[in-house]
Amino acid sequence: MNTWRILPFEVRSAAWNMAIDEAILQACIAGKVPNTLRLYRWSPSAVSIGRNQVVDDTVYLQTAKQFGVDVVRRCSGGGTVYHDCNGEVTYSVVAKTFDIGNLNDIASVYFKIYEALTDALRLLGISADFNPGDAKFCPNLTVENKKISGSSQTLSQGYVLQHGTLLQSVDLDKMFQLLKLKNLSCTQATELGRQKITSINTTLGHPISPDTVANALKQGFKAILKIQLNENPLTTFEEELATQLYKEKYSTKKWTLNPKLP
């Protein structure tokens, strides 16, 4: 049975979260660390945008500033996501692609990771369904046809970084004051969200703690990927690289506002 590293469950800002995820990916590619599972939260709340998105097309930047919500560009693709500081647990998986799925079929990686999330939700008493997505939408998990988890990926030199959300609770009014949906007002977008998005607390009818969600995720990944998890912190290499990426990339307006940077 393979042993993966799991990092301590933590809370970080948006720029730090994205810098750490990329640092882990680069460390894995360099052969300095094993396959890694990371579970984390966001403080303050944040909006993350996909690698190639135009921020003005997807985020109400002035509202984000008024609310004290960070905006960050991911190194991965996908769409715009609101990360509430009290409303989700985020996971990132950094691993050799063939340790999760078929090297030539990235859909198999999505499927395996979502199988782990499905098992985590099962442990919490929730039955979820995997949706494979299409050319426009990334794969996701739904509960009674409402989205409860989404994700995005980047691939490099035989390694995958997939990070995604598991919604504990959802503030749709706030979410759609921040996220722009084409041809829809904030009110219209919120009403659409009520039809298409759900959360763990809504489904269960009562709140559960982030630690409970994180523990279920650990068990789900262990069972489905057939791995052991060994908790260890970031290496010195990763800490130094993450600090560099934070300062020079993810905390800068140049990176956040420009989808064309390498």
Tab-separated table of C-alpha atoms in Angstrom, residues 49-57 59 61 71-73 249-261:
chain	number	residue	atom	x	y	z
A	49	ILE	CA	-10.432	32.598	-11.042
A	50	GLY	CA	-9.225	30.095	-13.604
A	51	ARG	CA	-5.819	30.410	-15.223
A	52	ASN	CA	-7.127	31.872	-18.491
A	53	GLN	CA	-10.092	33.910	-17.299
A	54	VAL	CA	-10.448	37.669	-17.608
A	55	VAL	CA	-11.083	38.901	-14.092
A	56	ASP	CA	-13.329	41.833	-15.088
A	57	ASP	CA	-15.595	39.412	-16.936
A	59	VAL	CA	-15.779	39.193	-10.691
A	61	LEU	CA	-13.994	43.725	-8.141
A	71	VAL	CA	-9.276	37.807	-5.487
A	72	VAL	CA	-6.617	35.406	-6.779
A	73	ARG	CA	-5.805	33.718	-10.084
A	249	LYS	CA	3.150	35.925	-8.236
A	250	TYR	CA	-0.050	35.226	-6.340
A	251	SER	CA	-0.193	38.397	-4.221
A	252	THR	CA	0.510	40.684	-7.204
A	253	LYS	CA	-2.024	42.563	-9.301
A	254	LYS	CA	0.123	41.805	-12.342
A	255	TRP	CA	-0.610	38.064	-12.021
A	256	THR	CA	-4.196	38.387	-10.821
A	257	LEU	CA	-5.287	40.770	-13.565
A	258	ASN	CA	-3.352	39.307	-16.509
A	259	PRO	CA	-4.374	35.922	-17.965
A	260	LYS	CA	-1.532	36.002	-20.488
A	261	LEU	CA	1.415	35.795	-18.119
